[in-house]
Amino acid sequence: MTGILKGMRVVEGSAFVAVPLAGMTLAQMGAEVIRFDRIGGGLDAGRWPLAPSGQSLFWAGLNKGKKSIAVDMSHPEGRELVTRIVTAPGEDAGLFLTNLRVRGWMDYDTLSQHRRDLIMVTLMGDRHGRPQVDYTVNPSLGIPAMTGPADHSDPVAHAMPAWDVAAGHLVVSSLLAAERTRLRTGEGQEVELSLKDVAAATIGHLGMIGDAVVNAQDRPKAGNALYGAYGQDFVCACGRRVMVIGLTKRQWRNLVKATGTEAAMADLATRTGRDLDDEGVRWELRDEITEILRPWFAARRVSDFAAEFDAAGLTWSVFRTVREAVDEDPDLSDANPMFQTLDQPGLGRFPVPGHPAVFSGHVRESPSPAPALGADTEAVLGDVMGLCDAEIAGLFDMGVVQGPEQGARSVL
Amino acid sequence: MTGILKGMRVVEGSAFVAVPLAGMTLAQMGAEVIRFDRIGGGLDAGRWPLAPSGQSLFWAGLNKGKKSIAVDMSHPEGRELVTRIVTAPGEDAGLFLTNLRVRGWMDYDTLSQHRRDLIMVTLMGDRHGRPQVDYTVNPSLGIPAMTGPADHSDPVAHAMPAWDVAAGHLVVSSLLAAERTRLRTGEGQEVELSLKDVAAATIGHLGMIGDAVVNAQDRPKAGNALYGAYGQDFVCACGRRVMVIGLTKRQWRNLVKATGTEAAMADLATRTGRDLDDEGVRWELRDEITEILRPWFAARRVSDFAAEFDAAGLTWSVFRTVREAVDEDPDLSDANPMFQTLDQPGLGRFPVPGHPAVFSGHVRESPSPAPALGADTEAVLGDVMGLCDAEIAGLFDMGVVQGPEQGARSVL
């Protein structure tokens, strides 16, 4: 009755968002995830945001619940060590995630000579192996051109690395699918995907490529409006901004009823000869609808209608900054079993999320903090690789590996 | 040598993005995915964008490769039918995905009476079961407040339903994790997650909650700048806009070298007493850096430096609309094995994406189009449920089920 992936061991050589998120998602489902980094830390060791101590809140967030080992991979013994950890025996081991794309010793063909049933998932920038990040993929595929206020001509990039997050979760499901096959056939395999392909596939799945081609048009910017039906933001009398949704017919009718705008909407329908029960008509007439609704919201404080909207089952929300959300929304506090407020040395005290899914057959585990870089070097060398104390001491002394604080190793 | 999940059968009762995307992702990995809808189509049957025929490009995009059955669930026989399909026997069946949250007959406790080892993954709006969509979750958690031009005071919502996509992929990995456990223990389970929890967990993982709490600040809007290091968009002499990245030290040095701005950057470092090799310093001095680089890009066409940037391994891209991307970028064409240009009746001819991952042990399958609503009603009743022709005919005659065209059933 612990994490659903308990017993699985995954090794991760990664940086930035996608692959670290993949490993962390597996760790939060109970897998043992060993992340290796070069001594001193990987490319993302100091990624912003930082805590006042200078430690990376980003790194801590994306490496929760993992084990960390620090290895000098410029040293042949370091490469040998990583090879042995990646390919260590165990029915539920031999699972490797990476976005580092190190050629040669870290290729699948090389690594799988040490374990024939190795499963290795590699995330690339694009399918050609060129470097790409969320910040370059997103502009190249057209999303910023459809984002932002209607009267703003420049593209607006998203602040949330959406493609990285999608790619990270696809790394997880690809790994699990490959492991499922290995359980049945005994065969490992190499899995490759790219950040750009993830983004390109997704915009295709959402109908955006078809729209561009068959309608020979680009989706226009429409501010915060919900595309294709009705949904709009309004500023209320208290100064707060709300988002209200009329995507389904039921949502739409509830919104009209709750705002008492039935007569005005009927008048709009008569005047235009259009049926507002058609979601596309609501989209086409969104500005007229918004003009009808705007005075209603402008005359009311959020507190005037919040309870009524909830009782009527409306789909709506209040715009918040992250700070406001943490202050005001119990869903971002320990009132939500997904969160636990942790005191983390060097970081501070704040709510830390676990895995979003609740599995009825498993107790929901509290989130574990991220390790210090190299915190598990010694333990992994002993427990996973079965090295004796003298061998471990030799590796530390040669500088092939490092612990969390070079001077403070426990037994050596 | 076909899809990696070949043999798995998943039943999906869903609408909109997340759960349909989950089912489609499984279908594109080879699973048999049966989506049931009410007669006439579910809530998303007409979701924009539409083809000129009025058919939904969105629906077609998110339901590729599935089987479709249309059932009147207001009819007791229809509910019985769905129950039997969801709980049909088979070692690799008994897997159900939904975001419909129908109480009573579609509860896990009720369904699992018909199959004790049922695995059911339910995506809710929020953890309280309230309705939420990407368009409401996103504003409530603070992302729009940090998106958009620095001088734009209003929040800017993303146009890509990032949380829906993340949630859909978490539905996939949660299902695979639960099925992995069932293979070992024989036990099914209920899995619940919510769109809002997915978003809240993600902003936590990215360090945004920690930043808000321990630094008592909200991340500012910074236009299209890469947060926390250097990355910026520039308009070139040809009018095209590019994004260039200096996230890692190597990217940064390559960018400075390629633009010949070493002296100006050294001068900036001297003038400010800051070290531009520190990514956080590049973020803090981003405006000064941008002023140095802007004339370089303004004086050049993209074609003047594209090959040189690629050869130097720079991380960069050109801003495009979706149409421009389809026209200009071979990665969105059949030159990319992930895509296949299909002629789809009622939709038109355009590149359709398959699954982004390539599994070395399995041939990459071409994407299959979405079914017409009810296209597989008859076949599923026969093949999955084992009904005889007379029973099937009875269900059609009672109006409990419907085929793709009510008058055009083949054998009845």
Coordinates of N, CA and C in Angstrom, one line a residue, chain B residues 157-279:
Chain B
A157 N -4.3 35.2 -21.2 CA -4.5 33.8 -21.2 C -3.8 33.1 -22.4
H158 N -3.4 31.9 -22.2 CA -2.8 31.2 -23.3 C -3.9 30.7 -24.3
A159 N -3.5 30.5 -25.5 CA -4.4 30.1 -26.6 C -4.4 28.5 -26.7
M160 N -3.3 27.9 -26.2 CA -3.1 26.5 -26.3 C -3.6 25.9 -24.9
P161 N -4.5 25.0 -25.0 CA -5.0 24.4 -23.7 C -4.0 23.5 -23.0
A162 N -3.0 24.2 -22.4 CA -1.9 23.5 -21.9 C -2.2 22.5 -20.7
W163 N -3.2 22.9 -19.9 CA -3.5 22.1 -18.7 C -4.3 20.9 -19.2
D164 N -5.2 21.1 -20.2 CA -5.9 20.0 -20.7 C -4.9 18.9 -21.3
V165 N -3.9 19.4 -22.0 CA -3.0 18.5 -22.6 C -2.2 17.7 -21.6
A166 N -1.7 18.5 -20.6 CA -1.0 17.8 -19.5 C -1.9 16.8 -18.8
A167 N -3.1 17.2 -18.5 CA -4.0 16.3 -17.8 C -4.3 15.0 -18.6
G168 N -4.5 15.2 -19.9 CA -4.7 14.0 -20.8 C -3.5 13.1 -20.7
H169 N -2.3 13.6 -20.7 CA -1.2 12.7 -20.7 C -1.0 12.0 -19.3
L170 N -1.4 12.7 -18.3 CA -1.4 12.1 -16.9 C -2.5 11.0 -16.8
V171 N -3.6 11.2 -17.5 CA -4.6 10.1 -17.6 C -4.0 8.9 -18.2
V172 N -3.2 9.1 -19.3 CA -2.6 7.9 -19.9 C -1.6 7.2 -19.0
S173 N -0.7 8.0 -18.4 CA 0.3 7.4 -17.5 C -0.3 6.8 -16.3
S174 N -1.4 7.4 -15.8 CA -2.0 6.8 -14.6 C -2.7 5.5 -15.0
L175 N -3.3 5.4 -16.1 CA -3.9 4.2 -16.6 C -2.9 3.1 -16.8
L176 N -1.7 3.4 -17.4 CA -0.7 2.4 -17.6 C -0.1 1.9 -16.3
A177 N 0.0 2.9 -15.3 CA 0.6 2.5 -14.0 C -0.4 1.5 -13.3
A178 N -1.7 1.8 -13.4 CA -2.7 1.0 -12.8 C -2.8 -0.4 -13.5
E179 N -2.7 -0.4 -14.8 CA -2.7 -1.7 -15.5 C -1.5 -2.5 -15.2
R180 N -0.3 -1.8 -15.0 CA 0.9 -2.5 -14.6 C 0.7 -3.3 -13.3
T181 N 0.0 -2.6 -12.4 CA -0.2 -3.2 -11.1 C -1.2 -4.4 -11.2
R182 N -2.2 -4.2 -12.1 CA -3.2 -5.3 -12.2 C -2.6 -6.5 -12.8
L183 N -1.6 -6.3 -13.7 CA -0.9 -7.5 -14.3 C -0.2 -8.3 -13.2
R184 N 0.2 -7.6 -12.2 CA 1.0 -8.3 -11.1 C 0.1 -8.8 -10.0
T185 N -0.9 -8.1 -9.7 CA -1.7 -8.4 -8.5 C -3.1 -8.9 -8.8
G186 N -3.6 -8.7 -10.1 CA -4.9 -9.0 -10.4 C -6.0 -8.0 -9.9
E187 N -5.5 -6.9 -9.2 CA -6.4 -6.0 -8.7 C -6.6 -4.8 -9.6
G188 N -7.9 -4.4 -9.8 CA -8.2 -3.2 -10.5 C -8.2 -2.0 -9.5
Q189 N -8.5 -0.8 -9.9 CA -8.7 0.3 -9.0 C -9.3 1.5 -9.7
E190 N -9.8 2.4 -8.9 CA -10.3 3.7 -9.4 C -9.2 4.7 -9.3
V191 N -9.0 5.5 -10.3 CA -8.0 6.6 -10.3 C -8.7 7.9 -10.5
E192 N -8.5 8.8 -9.7 CA -9.2 10.1 -9.9 C -8.1 11.2 -9.9
L193 N -8.3 12.2 -10.8 CA -7.5 13.4 -10.8 C -8.3 14.5 -11.3
S194 N -7.8 15.7 -11.1 CA -8.6 16.9 -11.6 C -7.7 17.8 -12.4
L195 N -8.3 18.5 -13.3 CA -7.6 19.4 -14.1 C -6.9 20.5 -13.3
K196 N -7.7 21.0 -12.3 CA -7.1 22.0 -11.5 C -5.9 21.5 -10.7
D197 N -6.0 20.3 -10.1 CA -4.8 19.8 -9.4 C -3.6 19.5 -10.3
V198 N -3.9 19.1 -11.6 CA -2.8 19.0 -12.5 C -2.1 20.3 -12.7
A199 N -2.9 21.4 -12.9 CA -2.3 22.7 -13.1 C -1.5 23.2 -11.8
A200 N -2.2 23.0 -10.7 CA -1.6 23.5 -9.4 C -0.3 22.7 -9.1
A201 N -0.3 21.4 -9.3 CA 0.9 20.6 -9.1 C 2.0 21.1 -10.1
T202 N 1.7 21.4 -11.3 CA 2.7 21.7 -12.3 C 3.3 23.1 -11.9
I203 N 2.5 24.1 -11.5 CA 3.2 25.3 -11.2 C 4.0 25.2 -9.9
G204 N 3.6 24.2 -9.1 CA 4.5 23.9 -7.9 C 5.8 23.3 -8.4
H205 N 5.7 22.3 -9.3 CA 6.9 21.6 -9.7 C 7.9 22.6 -10.4
L206 N 7.3 23.6 -11.1 CA 8.2 24.5 -11.8 C 8.8 25.6 -10.9
G207 N 8.5 25.5 -9.6 CA 9.1 26.5 -8.6 C 8.3 27.7 -8.5
M208 N 7.1 27.8 -9.1 CA 6.4 29.1 -9.1 C 5.7 29.4 -7.7
I209 N 5.3 28.3 -7.1 CA 4.7 28.5 -5.7 C 5.7 28.9 -4.7
G210 N 6.8 28.2 -4.8 CA 7.9 28.5 -3.9 C 8.4 29.9 -4.1
D211 N 8.5 30.4 -5.3 CA 8.9 31.7 -5.6 C 8.0 32.7 -5.0
A212 N 6.7 32.5 -5.2 CA 5.6 33.4 -4.7 C 5.7 33.5 -3.2
V213 N 6.0 32.4 -2.5 CA 5.9 32.4 -1.1 C 7.2 32.9 -0.5
V214 N 8.4 32.3 -0.9 CA 9.6 32.6 -0.1 C 10.2 34.0 -0.6
N215 N 9.9 34.3 -1.8 CA 10.4 35.7 -2.3 C 9.3 36.7 -2.2
A216 N 8.1 36.3 -1.8 CA 7.0 37.2 -1.6 C 6.8 38.1 -2.9
Q217 N 6.9 37.5 -4.0 CA 6.7 38.3 -5.2 C 6.0 37.4 -6.3
D218 N 5.4 38.1 -7.2 CA 4.9 37.5 -8.4 C 5.8 37.7 -9.6
R219 N 6.0 36.7 -10.4 CA 6.8 36.8 -11.5 C 6.2 37.9 -12.5
P220 N 7.1 38.8 -12.9 CA 6.6 39.9 -13.7 C 6.4 39.4 -15.2
K221 N 5.5 40.1 -15.9 CA 5.4 39.9 -17.3 C 6.7 40.3 -18.0
A222 N 7.1 39.6 -18.9 CA 8.4 40.0 -19.6 C 8.3 39.8 -21.1
G223 N 7.2 40.0 -21.7 CA 7.0 39.8 -23.1 C 7.4 38.4 -23.5
N224 N 8.2 38.4 -24.6 CA 8.6 37.1 -25.1 C 10.0 36.7 -24.6
A225 N 10.5 37.3 -23.6 CA 11.8 37.0 -23.0 C 11.8 35.7 -22.3
L226 N 12.9 34.9 -22.4 CA 13.0 33.7 -21.7 C 13.3 34.1 -20.2
Y227 N 12.5 33.5 -19.3 CA 12.6 33.8 -17.9 C 13.9 33.3 -17.3
G228 N 14.5 34.1 -16.5 CA 15.6 33.6 -15.7 C 17.0 33.5 -16.3
A229 N 17.1 33.7 -17.6 CA 18.4 33.7 -18.3 C 18.2 34.6 -19.5
Y230 N 18.8 34.3 -20.6 CA 18.6 35.2 -21.8 C 17.9 34.5 -22.9
G231 N 17.0 35.1 -23.5 CA 16.3 34.6 -24.7 C 15.3 35.7 -25.1
Q232 N 15.3 36.1 -26.4 CA 14.6 37.3 -26.8 C 14.2 37.2 -28.2
D233 N 13.1 37.8 -28.5 CA 12.7 37.9 -29.9 C 13.2 39.2 -30.6
F234 N 13.5 39.1 -31.8 CA 14.0 40.3 -32.6 C 13.3 40.3 -34.0
V235 N 13.0 41.5 -34.4 CA 12.5 41.7 -35.8 C 13.7 41.9 -36.7
C236 N 13.7 41.1 -37.8 CA 14.8 41.2 -38.7 C 14.5 42.2 -39.9
A237 N 15.5 42.4 -40.7 CA 15.3 43.3 -41.8 C 14.2 42.9 -42.8
C238 N 14.0 41.6 -42.9 CA 13.0 41.0 -43.8 C 11.6 41.1 -43.2
G239 N 11.5 41.6 -42.0 CA 10.2 41.7 -41.3 C 9.9 40.5 -40.5
R240 N 10.6 39.4 -40.7 CA 10.4 38.2 -39.9 C 10.9 38.4 -38.5
R241 N 10.3 37.7 -37.5 CA 10.7 37.8 -36.2 C 11.4 36.4 -35.8
V242 N 12.5 36.5 -35.0 CA 13.2 35.3 -34.6 C 13.3 35.3 -33.1
M243 N 13.4 34.1 -32.5 CA 13.6 33.9 -31.1 C 15.0 33.3 -31.0
V244 N 15.9 33.9 -30.2 CA 17.2 33.4 -29.9 C 17.4 33.2 -28.4
I245 N 18.2 32.1 -28.1 CA 18.3 31.6 -26.8 C 19.7 31.7 -26.3
G246 N 19.8 32.2 -25.1 CA 21.1 32.1 -24.4 C 20.9 31.6 -22.9
L247 N 20.3 30.4 -22.9 CA 19.9 29.8 -21.6 C 21.2 29.2 -20.9
T248 N 21.9 28.4 -21.7 CA 23.1 27.8 -21.1 C 24.3 28.7 -21.4
K249 N 25.3 28.5 -20.7 CA 26.5 29.3 -21.0 C 27.0 29.1 -22.4
R250 N 26.9 27.9 -22.9 CA 27.3 27.6 -24.3 C 26.4 28.3 -25.3
Q251 N 25.1 28.2 -25.1 CA 24.2 28.9 -26.0 C 24.5 30.4 -26.0
W252 N 24.7 31.0 -24.8 CA 25.0 32.4 -24.7 C 26.2 32.8 -25.4
R253 N 27.3 32.0 -25.2 CA 28.6 32.4 -25.8 C 28.5 32.2 -27.3
N254 N 27.8 31.2 -27.8 CA 27.6 31.0 -29.2 C 26.8 32.2 -29.8
L255 N 25.8 32.7 -29.1 CA 25.0 33.8 -29.6 C 25.8 35.0 -29.7
V256 N 26.6 35.3 -28.7 CA 27.5 36.5 -28.7 C 28.5 36.4 -29.8
K257 N 29.1 35.2 -30.0 CA 30.1 35.0 -31.0 C 29.4 35.2 -32.4
A258 N 28.3 34.6 -32.6 CA 27.6 34.6 -34.0 C 27.2 36.0 -34.3
T259 N 26.9 36.8 -33.3 CA 26.5 38.2 -33.6 C 27.7 39.2 -33.5
G260 N 28.8 38.7 -33.2 CA 30.0 39.6 -33.1 C 29.9 40.7 -32.1
T261 N 29.2 40.3 -31.0 CA 29.0 41.4 -30.0 C 29.8 41.2 -28.7
E262 N 31.0 40.4 -28.9 CA 31.8 40.2 -27.7 C 32.2 41.4 -27.0
A263 N 32.7 42.4 -27.8 CA 33.2 43.6 -27.2 C 32.1 44.4 -26.5
A264 N 31.0 44.5 -27.1 CA 29.9 45.2 -26.5 C 29.4 44.5 -25.2
M265 N 29.4 43.2 -25.2 CA 29.0 42.5 -24.0 C 30.0 42.6 -22.9
A266 N 31.3 42.6 -23.3 CA 32.4 42.8 -22.3 C 32.2 44.2 -21.7
D267 N 31.9 45.2 -22.5 CA 31.8 46.5 -22.0 C 30.6 46.6 -21.1
L268 N 29.5 45.9 -21.4 CA 28.3 45.9 -20.5 C 28.7 45.3 -19.1
A269 N 29.5 44.2 -19.2 CA 29.9 43.5 -18.0 C 30.8 44.5 -17.1
T270 N 31.7 45.1 -17.8 CA 32.5 46.1 -17.1 C 31.8 47.2 -16.5
R271 N 30.9 47.8 -17.3 CA 30.1 48.9 -16.8 C 29.2 48.6 -15.6
T272 N 28.7 47.4 -15.6 CA 27.7 47.0 -14.5 C 28.4 46.3 -13.4
G273 N 29.6 45.8 -13.7 CA 30.3 45.0 -12.7 C 29.7 43.6 -12.5
R274 N 29.0 43.2 -13.5 CA 28.3 41.9 -13.4 C 28.9 40.9 -14.4
D275 N 28.7 39.6 -14.1 CA 29.3 38.5 -14.9 C 28.2 37.9 -15.8
L276 N 28.3 38.1 -17.0 CA 27.2 37.7 -18.0 C 27.2 36.2 -18.2
D277 N 28.2 35.5 -17.7 CA 28.2 34.0 -17.7 C 27.2 33.5 -16.6
D278 N 26.8 34.3 -15.7 CA 25.8 33.9 -14.8 C 24.4 34.1 -15.4
E279 N 23.6 33.1 -15.5 CA 22.3 33.1 -16.2 C 21.4 34.2 -15.6

